[in-house]
PDB file of C-alpha atoms in Angstrom:
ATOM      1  CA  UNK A  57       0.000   0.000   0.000  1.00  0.00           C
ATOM      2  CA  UNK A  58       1.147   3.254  -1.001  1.00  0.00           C
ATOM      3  CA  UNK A  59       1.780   6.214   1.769  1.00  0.00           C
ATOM      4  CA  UNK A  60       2.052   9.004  -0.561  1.00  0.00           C
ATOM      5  CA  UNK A  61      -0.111  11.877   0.237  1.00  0.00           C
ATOM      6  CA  UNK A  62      -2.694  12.663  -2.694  1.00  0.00           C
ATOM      7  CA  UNK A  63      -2.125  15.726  -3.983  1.00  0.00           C
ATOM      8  CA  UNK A  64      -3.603  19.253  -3.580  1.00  0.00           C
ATOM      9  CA  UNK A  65      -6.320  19.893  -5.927  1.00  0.00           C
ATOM     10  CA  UNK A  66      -7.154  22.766  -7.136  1.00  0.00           C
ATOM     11  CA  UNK A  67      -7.896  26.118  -5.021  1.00  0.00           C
ATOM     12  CA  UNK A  68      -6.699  24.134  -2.175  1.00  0.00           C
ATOM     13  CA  UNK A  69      -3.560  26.006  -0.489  1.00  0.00           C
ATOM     14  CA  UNK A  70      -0.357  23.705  -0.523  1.00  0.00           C
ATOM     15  CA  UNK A  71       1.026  21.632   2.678  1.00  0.00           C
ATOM     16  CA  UNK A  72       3.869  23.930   2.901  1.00  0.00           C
ATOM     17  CA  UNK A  73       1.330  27.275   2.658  1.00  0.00           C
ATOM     18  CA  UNK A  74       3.481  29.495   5.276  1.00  0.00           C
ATOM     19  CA  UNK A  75       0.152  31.189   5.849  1.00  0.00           C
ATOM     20  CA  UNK A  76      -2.154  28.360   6.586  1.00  0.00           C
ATOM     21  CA  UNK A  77      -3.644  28.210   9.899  1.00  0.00           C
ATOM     22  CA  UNK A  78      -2.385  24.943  12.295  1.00  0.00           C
ATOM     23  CA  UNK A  79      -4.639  22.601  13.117  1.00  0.00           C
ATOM     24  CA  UNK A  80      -4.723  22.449  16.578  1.00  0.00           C
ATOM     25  CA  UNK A  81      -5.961  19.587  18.407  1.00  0.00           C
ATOM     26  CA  UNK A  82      -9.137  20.439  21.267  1.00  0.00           C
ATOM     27  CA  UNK A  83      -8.395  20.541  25.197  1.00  0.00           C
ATOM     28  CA  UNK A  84      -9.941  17.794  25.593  1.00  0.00           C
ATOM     29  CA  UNK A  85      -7.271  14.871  23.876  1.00  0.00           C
ATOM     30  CA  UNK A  86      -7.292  13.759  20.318  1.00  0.00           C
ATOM     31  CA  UNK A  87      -9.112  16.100  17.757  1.00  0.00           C
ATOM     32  CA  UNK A  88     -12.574  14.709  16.686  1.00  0.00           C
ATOM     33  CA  UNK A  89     -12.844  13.089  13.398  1.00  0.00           C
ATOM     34  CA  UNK A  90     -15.373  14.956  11.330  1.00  0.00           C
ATOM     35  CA  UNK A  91     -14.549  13.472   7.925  1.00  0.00           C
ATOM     36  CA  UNK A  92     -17.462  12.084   5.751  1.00  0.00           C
ATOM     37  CA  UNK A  93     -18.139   8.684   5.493  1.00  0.00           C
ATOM     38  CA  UNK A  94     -17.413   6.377   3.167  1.00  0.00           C
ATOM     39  CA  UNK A  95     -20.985   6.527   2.164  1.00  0.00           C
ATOM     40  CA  UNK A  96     -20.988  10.206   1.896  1.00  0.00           C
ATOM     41  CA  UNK A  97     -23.031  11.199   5.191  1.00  0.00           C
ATOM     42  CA  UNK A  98     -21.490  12.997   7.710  1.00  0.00           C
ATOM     43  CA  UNK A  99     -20.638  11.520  11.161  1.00  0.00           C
ATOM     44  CA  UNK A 100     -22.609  11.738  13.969  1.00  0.00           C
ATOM     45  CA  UNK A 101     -21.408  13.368  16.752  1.00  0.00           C
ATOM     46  CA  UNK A 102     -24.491  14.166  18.830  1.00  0.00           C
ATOM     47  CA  UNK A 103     -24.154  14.394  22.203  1.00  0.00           C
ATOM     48  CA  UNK A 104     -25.140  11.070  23.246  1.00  0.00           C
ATOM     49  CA  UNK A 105     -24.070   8.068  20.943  1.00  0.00           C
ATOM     50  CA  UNK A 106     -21.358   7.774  18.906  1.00  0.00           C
ATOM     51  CA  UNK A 107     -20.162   6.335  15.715  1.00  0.00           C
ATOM     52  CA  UNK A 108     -20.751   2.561  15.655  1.00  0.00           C
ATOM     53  CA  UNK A 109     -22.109   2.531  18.771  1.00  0.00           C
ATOM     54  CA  UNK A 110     -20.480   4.284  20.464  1.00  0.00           C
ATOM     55  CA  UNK A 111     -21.034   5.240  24.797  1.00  0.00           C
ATOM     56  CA  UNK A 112     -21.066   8.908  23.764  1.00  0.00           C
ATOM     57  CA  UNK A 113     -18.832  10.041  26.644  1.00  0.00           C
ATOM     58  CA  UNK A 114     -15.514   9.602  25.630  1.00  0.00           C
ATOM     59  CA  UNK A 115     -13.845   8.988  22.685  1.00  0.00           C
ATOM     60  CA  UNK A 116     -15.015   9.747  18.644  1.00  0.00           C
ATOM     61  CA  UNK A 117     -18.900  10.900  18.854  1.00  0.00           C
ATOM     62  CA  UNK A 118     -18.347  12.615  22.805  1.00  0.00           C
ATOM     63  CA  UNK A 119     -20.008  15.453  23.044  1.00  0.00           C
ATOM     64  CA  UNK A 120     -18.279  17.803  25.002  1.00  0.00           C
ATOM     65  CA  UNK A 121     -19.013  18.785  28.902  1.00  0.00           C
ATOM     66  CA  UNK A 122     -22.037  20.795  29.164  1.00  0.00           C
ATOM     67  CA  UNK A 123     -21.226  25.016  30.080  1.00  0.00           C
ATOM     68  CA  UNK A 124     -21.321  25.980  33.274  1.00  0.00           C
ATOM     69  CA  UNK A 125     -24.654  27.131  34.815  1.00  0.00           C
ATOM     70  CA  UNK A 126     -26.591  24.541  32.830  1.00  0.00           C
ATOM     71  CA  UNK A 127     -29.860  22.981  34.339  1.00  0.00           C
ATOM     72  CA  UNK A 128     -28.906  18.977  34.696  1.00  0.00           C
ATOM     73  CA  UNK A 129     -30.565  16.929  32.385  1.00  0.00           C
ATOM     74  CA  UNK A 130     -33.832  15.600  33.492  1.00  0.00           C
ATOM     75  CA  UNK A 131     -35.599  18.886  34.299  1.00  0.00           C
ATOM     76  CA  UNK A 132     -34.901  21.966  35.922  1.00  0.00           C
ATOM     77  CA  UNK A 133     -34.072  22.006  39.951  1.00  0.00           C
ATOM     78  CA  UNK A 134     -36.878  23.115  42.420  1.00  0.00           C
ATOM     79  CA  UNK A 135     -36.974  26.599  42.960  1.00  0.00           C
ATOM     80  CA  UNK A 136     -37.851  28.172  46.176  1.00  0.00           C
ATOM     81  CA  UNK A 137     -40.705  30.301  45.472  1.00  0.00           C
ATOM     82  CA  UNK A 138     -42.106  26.792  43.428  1.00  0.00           C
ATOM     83  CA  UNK A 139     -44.997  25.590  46.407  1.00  0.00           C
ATOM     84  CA  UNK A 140     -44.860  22.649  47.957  1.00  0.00           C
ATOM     85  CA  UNK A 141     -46.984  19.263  46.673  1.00  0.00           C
ATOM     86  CA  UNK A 142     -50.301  18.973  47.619  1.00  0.00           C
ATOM     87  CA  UNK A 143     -51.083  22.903  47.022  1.00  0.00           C
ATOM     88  CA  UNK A 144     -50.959  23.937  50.569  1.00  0.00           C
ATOM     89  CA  UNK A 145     -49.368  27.672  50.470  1.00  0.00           C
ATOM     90  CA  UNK A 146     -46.175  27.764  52.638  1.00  0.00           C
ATOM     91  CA  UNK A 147     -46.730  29.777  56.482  1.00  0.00           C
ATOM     92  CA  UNK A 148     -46.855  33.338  55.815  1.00  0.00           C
ATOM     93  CA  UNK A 149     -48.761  33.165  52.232  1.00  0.00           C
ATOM     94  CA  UNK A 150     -51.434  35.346  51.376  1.00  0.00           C
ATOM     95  CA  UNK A 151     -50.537  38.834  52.818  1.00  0.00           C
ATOM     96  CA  UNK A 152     -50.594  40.086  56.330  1.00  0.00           C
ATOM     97  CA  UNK A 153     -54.449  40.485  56.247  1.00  0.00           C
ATOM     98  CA  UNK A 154     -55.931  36.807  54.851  1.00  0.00           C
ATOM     99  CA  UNK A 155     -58.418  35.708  57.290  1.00  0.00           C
ATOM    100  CA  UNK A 156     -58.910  38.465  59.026  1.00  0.00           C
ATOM    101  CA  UNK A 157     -57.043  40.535  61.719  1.00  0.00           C
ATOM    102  CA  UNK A 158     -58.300  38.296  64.744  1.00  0.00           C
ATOM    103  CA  UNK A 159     -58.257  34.828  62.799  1.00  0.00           C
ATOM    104  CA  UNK A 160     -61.999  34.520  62.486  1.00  0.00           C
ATOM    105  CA  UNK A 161     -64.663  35.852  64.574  1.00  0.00           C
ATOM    106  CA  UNK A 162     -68.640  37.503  64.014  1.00  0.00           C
ATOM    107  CA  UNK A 163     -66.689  39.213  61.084  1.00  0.00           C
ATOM    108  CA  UNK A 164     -65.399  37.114  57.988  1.00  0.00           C
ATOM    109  CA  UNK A 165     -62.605  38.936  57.157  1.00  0.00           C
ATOM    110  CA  UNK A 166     -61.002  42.279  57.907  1.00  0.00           C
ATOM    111  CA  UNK A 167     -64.095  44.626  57.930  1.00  0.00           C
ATOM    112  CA  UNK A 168     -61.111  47.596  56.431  1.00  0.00           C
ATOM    113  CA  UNK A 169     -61.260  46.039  53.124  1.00  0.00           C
ATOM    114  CA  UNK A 170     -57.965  43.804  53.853  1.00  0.00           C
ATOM    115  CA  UNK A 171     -54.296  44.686  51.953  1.00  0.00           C
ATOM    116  CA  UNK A 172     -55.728  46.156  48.411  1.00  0.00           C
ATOM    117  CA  UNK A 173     -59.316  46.839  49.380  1.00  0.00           C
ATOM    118  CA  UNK A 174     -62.442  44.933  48.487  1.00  0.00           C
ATOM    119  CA  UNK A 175     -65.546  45.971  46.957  1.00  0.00           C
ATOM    120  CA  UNK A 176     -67.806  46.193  50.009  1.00  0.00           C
ATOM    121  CA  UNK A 177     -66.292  47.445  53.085  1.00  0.00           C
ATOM    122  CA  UNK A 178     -69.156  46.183  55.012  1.00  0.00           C
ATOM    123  CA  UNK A 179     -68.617  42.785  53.549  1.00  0.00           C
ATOM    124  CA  UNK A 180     -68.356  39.799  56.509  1.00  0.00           C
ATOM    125  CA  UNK A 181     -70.081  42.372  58.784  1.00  0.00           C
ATOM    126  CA  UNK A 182     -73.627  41.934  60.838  1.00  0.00           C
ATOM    127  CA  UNK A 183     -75.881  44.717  59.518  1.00  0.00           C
ATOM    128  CA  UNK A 184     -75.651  47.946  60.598  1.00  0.00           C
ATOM    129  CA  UNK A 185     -77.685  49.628  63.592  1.00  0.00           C
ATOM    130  CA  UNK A 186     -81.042  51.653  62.086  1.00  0.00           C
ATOM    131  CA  UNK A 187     -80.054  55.225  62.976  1.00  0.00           C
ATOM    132  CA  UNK A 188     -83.877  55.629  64.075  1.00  0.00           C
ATOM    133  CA  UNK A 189     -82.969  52.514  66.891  1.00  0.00           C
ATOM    134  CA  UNK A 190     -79.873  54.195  67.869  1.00  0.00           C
ATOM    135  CA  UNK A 191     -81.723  57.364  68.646  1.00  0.00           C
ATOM    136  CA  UNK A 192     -84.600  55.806  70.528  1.00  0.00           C
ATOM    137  CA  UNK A 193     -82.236  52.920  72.527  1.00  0.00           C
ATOM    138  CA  UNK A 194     -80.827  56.684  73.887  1.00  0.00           C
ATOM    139  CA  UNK A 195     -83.955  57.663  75.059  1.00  0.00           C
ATOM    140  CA  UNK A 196     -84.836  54.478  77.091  1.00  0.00           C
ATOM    141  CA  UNK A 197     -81.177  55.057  78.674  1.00  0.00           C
ATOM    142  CA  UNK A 198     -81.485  58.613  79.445  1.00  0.00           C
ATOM    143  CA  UNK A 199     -84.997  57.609  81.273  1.00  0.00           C
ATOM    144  CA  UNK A 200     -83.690  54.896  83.183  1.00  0.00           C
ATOM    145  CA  UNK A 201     -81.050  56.647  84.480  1.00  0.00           C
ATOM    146  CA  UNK A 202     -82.355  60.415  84.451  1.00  0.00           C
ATOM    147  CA  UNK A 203     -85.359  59.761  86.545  1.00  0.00           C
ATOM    148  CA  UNK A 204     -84.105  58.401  89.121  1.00  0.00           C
ATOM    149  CA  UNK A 205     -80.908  60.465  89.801  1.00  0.00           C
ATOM    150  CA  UNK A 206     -83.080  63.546  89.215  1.00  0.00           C
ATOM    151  CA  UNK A 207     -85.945  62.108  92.027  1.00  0.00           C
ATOM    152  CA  UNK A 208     -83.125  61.147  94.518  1.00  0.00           C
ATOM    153  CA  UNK A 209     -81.492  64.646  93.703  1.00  0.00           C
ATOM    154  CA  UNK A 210     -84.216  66.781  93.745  1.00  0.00           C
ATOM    155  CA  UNK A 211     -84.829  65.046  97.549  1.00  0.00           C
ATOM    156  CA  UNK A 212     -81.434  66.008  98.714  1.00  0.00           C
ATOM    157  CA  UNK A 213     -80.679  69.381  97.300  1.00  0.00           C
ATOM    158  CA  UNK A 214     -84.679  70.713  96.994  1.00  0.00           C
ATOM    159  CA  UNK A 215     -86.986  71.433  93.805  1.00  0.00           C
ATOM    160  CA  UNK A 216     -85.588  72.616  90.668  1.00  0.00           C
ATOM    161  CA  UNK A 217     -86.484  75.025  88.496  1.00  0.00           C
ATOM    162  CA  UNK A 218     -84.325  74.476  85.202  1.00  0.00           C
ATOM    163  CA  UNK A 219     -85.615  77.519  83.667  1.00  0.00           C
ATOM    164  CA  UNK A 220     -84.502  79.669  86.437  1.00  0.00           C
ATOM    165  CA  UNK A 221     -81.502  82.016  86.038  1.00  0.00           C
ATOM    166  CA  UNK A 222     -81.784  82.822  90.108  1.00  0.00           C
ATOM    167  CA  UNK A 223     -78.094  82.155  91.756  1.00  0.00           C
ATOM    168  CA  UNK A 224     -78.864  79.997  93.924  1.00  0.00           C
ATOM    169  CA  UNK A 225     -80.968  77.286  91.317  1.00  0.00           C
ATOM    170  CA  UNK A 226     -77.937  77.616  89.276  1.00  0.00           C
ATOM    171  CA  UNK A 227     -76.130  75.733  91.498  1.00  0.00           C
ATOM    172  CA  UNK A 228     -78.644  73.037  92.197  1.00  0.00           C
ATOM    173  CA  UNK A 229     -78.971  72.515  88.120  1.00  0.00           C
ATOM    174  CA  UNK A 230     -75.325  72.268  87.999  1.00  0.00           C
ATOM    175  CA  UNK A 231     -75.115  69.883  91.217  1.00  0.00           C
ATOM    176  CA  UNK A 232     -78.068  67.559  89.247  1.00  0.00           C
ATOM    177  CA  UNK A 233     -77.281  67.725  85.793  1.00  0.00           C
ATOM    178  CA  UNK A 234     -73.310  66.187  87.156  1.00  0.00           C
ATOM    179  CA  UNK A 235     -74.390  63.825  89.046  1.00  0.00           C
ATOM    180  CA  UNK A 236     -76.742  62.676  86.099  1.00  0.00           C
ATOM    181  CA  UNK A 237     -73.878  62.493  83.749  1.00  0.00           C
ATOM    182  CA  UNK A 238     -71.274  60.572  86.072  1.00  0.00           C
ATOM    183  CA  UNK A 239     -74.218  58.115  87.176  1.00  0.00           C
ATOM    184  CA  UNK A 240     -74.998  57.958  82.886  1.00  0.00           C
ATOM    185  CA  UNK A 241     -71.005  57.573  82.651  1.00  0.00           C
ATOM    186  CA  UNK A 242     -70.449  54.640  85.305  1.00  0.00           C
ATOM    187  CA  UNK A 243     -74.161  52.976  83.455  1.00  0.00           C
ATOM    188  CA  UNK A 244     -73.363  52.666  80.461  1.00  0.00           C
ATOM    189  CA  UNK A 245     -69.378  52.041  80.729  1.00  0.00           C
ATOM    190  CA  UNK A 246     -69.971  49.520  82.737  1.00  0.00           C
ATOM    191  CA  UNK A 247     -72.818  47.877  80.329  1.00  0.00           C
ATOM    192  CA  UNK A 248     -70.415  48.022  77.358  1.00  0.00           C
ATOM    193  CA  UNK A 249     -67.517  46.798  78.631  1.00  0.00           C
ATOM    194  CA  UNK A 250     -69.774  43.689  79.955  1.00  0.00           C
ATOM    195  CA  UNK A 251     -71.998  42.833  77.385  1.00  0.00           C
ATOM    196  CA  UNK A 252     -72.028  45.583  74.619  1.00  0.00           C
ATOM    197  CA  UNK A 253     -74.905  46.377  75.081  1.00  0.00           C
ATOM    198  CA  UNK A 254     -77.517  49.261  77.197  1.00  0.00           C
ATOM    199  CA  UNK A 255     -81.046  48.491  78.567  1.00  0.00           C
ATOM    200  CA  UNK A 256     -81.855  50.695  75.678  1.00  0.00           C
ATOM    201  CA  UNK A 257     -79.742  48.825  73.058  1.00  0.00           C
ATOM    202  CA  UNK A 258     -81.493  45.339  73.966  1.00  0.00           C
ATOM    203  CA  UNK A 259     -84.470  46.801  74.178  1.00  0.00           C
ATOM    204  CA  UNK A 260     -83.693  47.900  70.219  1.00  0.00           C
ATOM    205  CA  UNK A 261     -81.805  44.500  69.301  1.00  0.00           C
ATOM    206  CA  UNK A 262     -78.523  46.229  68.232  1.00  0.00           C
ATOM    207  CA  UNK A 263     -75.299  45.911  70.046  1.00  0.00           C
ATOM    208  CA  UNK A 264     -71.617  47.811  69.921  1.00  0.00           C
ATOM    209  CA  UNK A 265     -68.878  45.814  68.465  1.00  0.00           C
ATOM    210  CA  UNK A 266     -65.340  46.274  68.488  1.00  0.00           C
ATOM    211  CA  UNK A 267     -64.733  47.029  64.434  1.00  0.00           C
ATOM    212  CA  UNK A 268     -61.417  44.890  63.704  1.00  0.00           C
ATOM    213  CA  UNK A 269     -63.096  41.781  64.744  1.00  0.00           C
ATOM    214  CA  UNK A 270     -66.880  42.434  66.440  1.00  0.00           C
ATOM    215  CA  UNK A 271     -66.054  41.262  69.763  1.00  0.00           C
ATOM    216  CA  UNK A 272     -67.637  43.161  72.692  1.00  0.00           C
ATOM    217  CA  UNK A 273     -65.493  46.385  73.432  1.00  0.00           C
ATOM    218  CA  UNK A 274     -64.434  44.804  77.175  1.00  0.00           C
ATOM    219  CA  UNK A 275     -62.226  47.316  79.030  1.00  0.00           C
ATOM    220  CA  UNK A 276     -60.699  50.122  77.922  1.00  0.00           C
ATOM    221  CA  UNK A 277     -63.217  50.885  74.928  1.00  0.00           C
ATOM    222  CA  UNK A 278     -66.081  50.553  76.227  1.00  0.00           C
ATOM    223  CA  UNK A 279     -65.228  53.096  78.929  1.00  0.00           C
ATOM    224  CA  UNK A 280     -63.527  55.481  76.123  1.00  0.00           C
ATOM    225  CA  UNK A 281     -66.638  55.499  74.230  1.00  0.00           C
ATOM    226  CA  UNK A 282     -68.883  55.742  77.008  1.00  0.00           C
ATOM    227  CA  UNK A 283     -66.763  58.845  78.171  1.00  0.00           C
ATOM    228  CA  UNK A 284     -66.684  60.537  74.966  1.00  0.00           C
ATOM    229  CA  UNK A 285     -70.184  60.935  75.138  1.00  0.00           C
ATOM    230  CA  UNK A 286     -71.157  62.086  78.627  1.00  0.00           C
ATOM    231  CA  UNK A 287     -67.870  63.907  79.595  1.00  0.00           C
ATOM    232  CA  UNK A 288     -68.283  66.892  77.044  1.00  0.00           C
ATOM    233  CA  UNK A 289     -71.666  68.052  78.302  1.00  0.00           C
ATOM    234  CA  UNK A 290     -70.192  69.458  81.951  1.00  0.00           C
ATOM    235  CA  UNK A 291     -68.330  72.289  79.934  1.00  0.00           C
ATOM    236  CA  UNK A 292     -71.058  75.296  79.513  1.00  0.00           C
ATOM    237  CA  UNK A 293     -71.892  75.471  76.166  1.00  0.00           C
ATOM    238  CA  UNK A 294     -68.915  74.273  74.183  1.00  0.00           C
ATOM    239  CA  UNK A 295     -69.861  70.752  75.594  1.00  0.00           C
ATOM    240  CA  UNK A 296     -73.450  70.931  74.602  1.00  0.00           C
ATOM    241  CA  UNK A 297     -72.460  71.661  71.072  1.00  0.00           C
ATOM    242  CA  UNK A 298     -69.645  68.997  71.186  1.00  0.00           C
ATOM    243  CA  UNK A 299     -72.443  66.185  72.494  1.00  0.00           C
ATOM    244  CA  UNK A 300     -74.703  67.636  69.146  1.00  0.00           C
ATOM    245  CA  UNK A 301     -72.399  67.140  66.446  1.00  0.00           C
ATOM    246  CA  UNK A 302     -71.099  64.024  68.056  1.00  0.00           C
ATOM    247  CA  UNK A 303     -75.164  62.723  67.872  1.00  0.00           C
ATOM    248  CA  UNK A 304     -75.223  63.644  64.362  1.00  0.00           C
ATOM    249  CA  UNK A 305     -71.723  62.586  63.112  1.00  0.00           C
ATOM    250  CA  UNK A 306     -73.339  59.021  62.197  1.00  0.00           C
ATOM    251  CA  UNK A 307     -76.068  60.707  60.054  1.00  0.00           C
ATOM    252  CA  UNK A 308     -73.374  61.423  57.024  1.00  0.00           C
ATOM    253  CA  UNK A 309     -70.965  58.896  58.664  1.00  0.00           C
ATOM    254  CA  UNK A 310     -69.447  56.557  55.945  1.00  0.00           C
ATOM    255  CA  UNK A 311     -69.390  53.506  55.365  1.00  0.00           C
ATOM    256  CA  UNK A 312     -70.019  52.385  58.887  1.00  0.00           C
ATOM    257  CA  UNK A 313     -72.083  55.239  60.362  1.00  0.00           C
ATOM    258  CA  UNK A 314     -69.997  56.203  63.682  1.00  0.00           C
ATOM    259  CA  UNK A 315     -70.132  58.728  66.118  1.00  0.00           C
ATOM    260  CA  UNK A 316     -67.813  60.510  67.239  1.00  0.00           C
ATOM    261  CA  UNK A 317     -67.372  58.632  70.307  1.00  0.00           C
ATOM    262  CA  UNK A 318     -67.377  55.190  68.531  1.00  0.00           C
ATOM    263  CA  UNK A 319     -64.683  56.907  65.838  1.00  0.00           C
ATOM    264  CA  UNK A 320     -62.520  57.151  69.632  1.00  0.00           C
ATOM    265  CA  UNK A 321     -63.577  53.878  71.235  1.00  0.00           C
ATOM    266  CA  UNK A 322     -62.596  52.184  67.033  1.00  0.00           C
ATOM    267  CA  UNK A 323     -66.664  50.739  67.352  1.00  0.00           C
ATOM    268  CA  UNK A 324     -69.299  50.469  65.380  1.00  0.00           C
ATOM    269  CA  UNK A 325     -73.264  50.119  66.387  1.00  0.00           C
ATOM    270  CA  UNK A 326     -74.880  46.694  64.275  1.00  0.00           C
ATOM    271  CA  UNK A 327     -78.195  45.105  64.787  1.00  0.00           C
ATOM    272  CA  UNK A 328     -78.244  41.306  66.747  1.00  0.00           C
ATOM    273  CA  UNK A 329     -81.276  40.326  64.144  1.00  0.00           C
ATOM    274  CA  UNK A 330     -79.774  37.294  62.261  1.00  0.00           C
ATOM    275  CA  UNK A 331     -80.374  38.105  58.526  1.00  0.00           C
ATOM    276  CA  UNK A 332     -79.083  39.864  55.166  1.00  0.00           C
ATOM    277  CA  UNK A 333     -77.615  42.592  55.566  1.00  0.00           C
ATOM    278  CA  UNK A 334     -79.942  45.441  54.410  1.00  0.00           C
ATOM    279  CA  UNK A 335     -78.294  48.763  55.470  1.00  0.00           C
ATOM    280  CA  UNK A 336     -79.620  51.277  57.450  1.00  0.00           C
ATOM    281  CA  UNK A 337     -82.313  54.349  57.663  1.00  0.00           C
TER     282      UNK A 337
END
């Protein structure tokens, strides 16, 4: 057999071309064979499989070591923010506000309209207290506690005459009307803070309500909103204007129709009838 090199044919730069380019062989060990076949098709050097066979990790028909920073084969890895089987939301999914501010409660959900705001504020919520109830639950209230204080009153200090501008009955309405208003203080703090409601209010079927989460206002507001209310009316005057607009506040009040005092106390005044909610007079 004859070792003679064929020939260069033509176009084709010669062996000894001092310009020609070396033909280096790859990092990896002997340089890959990419001639044609005998046949005329090319060689396959696909990544996995070789020539005749081949194991397609070493040797002619390897493909070469994947880059650096590329996924395994078999799928990409789990990710962290990817949530775990059986599409239960890892602890701390769904916002500071899902299910409400208390966890659960009269009120399903938070009654502020929760992290991006709802539709319906009063969504979750009991319905609210008919302003005409409200009004007439104070009545019964200031009766049960006015005619009493003013009978046991008017026995210790004498008669009254409220429309009197004498010296002396000036003192006795003042004496009266502060006594009424601590007595109406201590009644109706106490009454909140124990069962959220007045005689007046049960009397009326509606109830005050903590507005996070519904629960009775135990403690602190209940007394808050109770002394809101009667407090203001022993300054002459300014007080009785105060107590006025404080009355009315809940007549363009929106969307949950508060007082002033129940604006201080964070209440709100709904009806114990079980039902749709309906809205209010």
């Amino acid at each position: 057999m004859s070792t003679d090199q064929p020939r260069p044919g033509p176009g084709e730069p010669p062996e000894n071309d001092p310009f020609q380019k070396p033909q280096e062989p790859p990092a990896g060990g002997a340089p890959r064979n990419s001639a044609p076949r005998e046949n005329g098709s090319p060689r396959n050097n696909a990544p996995h499989g070789g020539d005749s066979g081949g194991s397609g990790t070493g040797g002619e028909g390897g493909a070469p070591p994947p880059p650096e920073g590329t996924p395994p084969p078999g799928g990409t890895p789990p990710s962290w923010d990817t949530p775990p089987p059986g599409g239960t939301p890892p602890p701390g999914a769904g916002g500071p506000y899902a299910g409400g501010p208390s966890g659960g409660g009269p009120y399903a959900g938070d009654p502020y309209g929760g992290q991006y705001g709802v539709a319906d504020p009063l969504a979750g919520m009991p319905p609210l207290a008919n302003r005409g109830r409200r009004l007439v639950a104070r009545i019964i209230d200031a009766i049960i506690v006015g005619v009493p204080v003013w009978l046991i009153m008017t026995a210790i200090v004498g008669g009254v005459d409220f429309f009197s501008t004498d010296g002396e009955m000036a003192g006795r309405q003042s004496t009266i009307s502060g006594v009424t208003l601590l007595v109406y203080l201590i009644y109706e703090g106490l009454m909140l803070s124990s069962r959220g409601q007045t005689v007046g209010k049960m009397a009326m079927k509606i109830r005050v309500a903590m507005l996070a989460d519904g629960s009775i206002p135990h403690g602190q507001p209940g007394w808050v909103r109770a002394a809101v209310y009667s407090l203001p009316e022993i300054v002459p005057c300014c007080g009785f204007i105060f107590w006025l607009i404080n009355v009315l506040w809940c007549t363009w009040d929106k969307p949950y129709q508060q007082c002033l005092h129940d604006k201080a106390a964070k209440t709100v005044v709904v009806s114990t009838e079980t039902g749709p909610r309906t809205g209010s007079a």
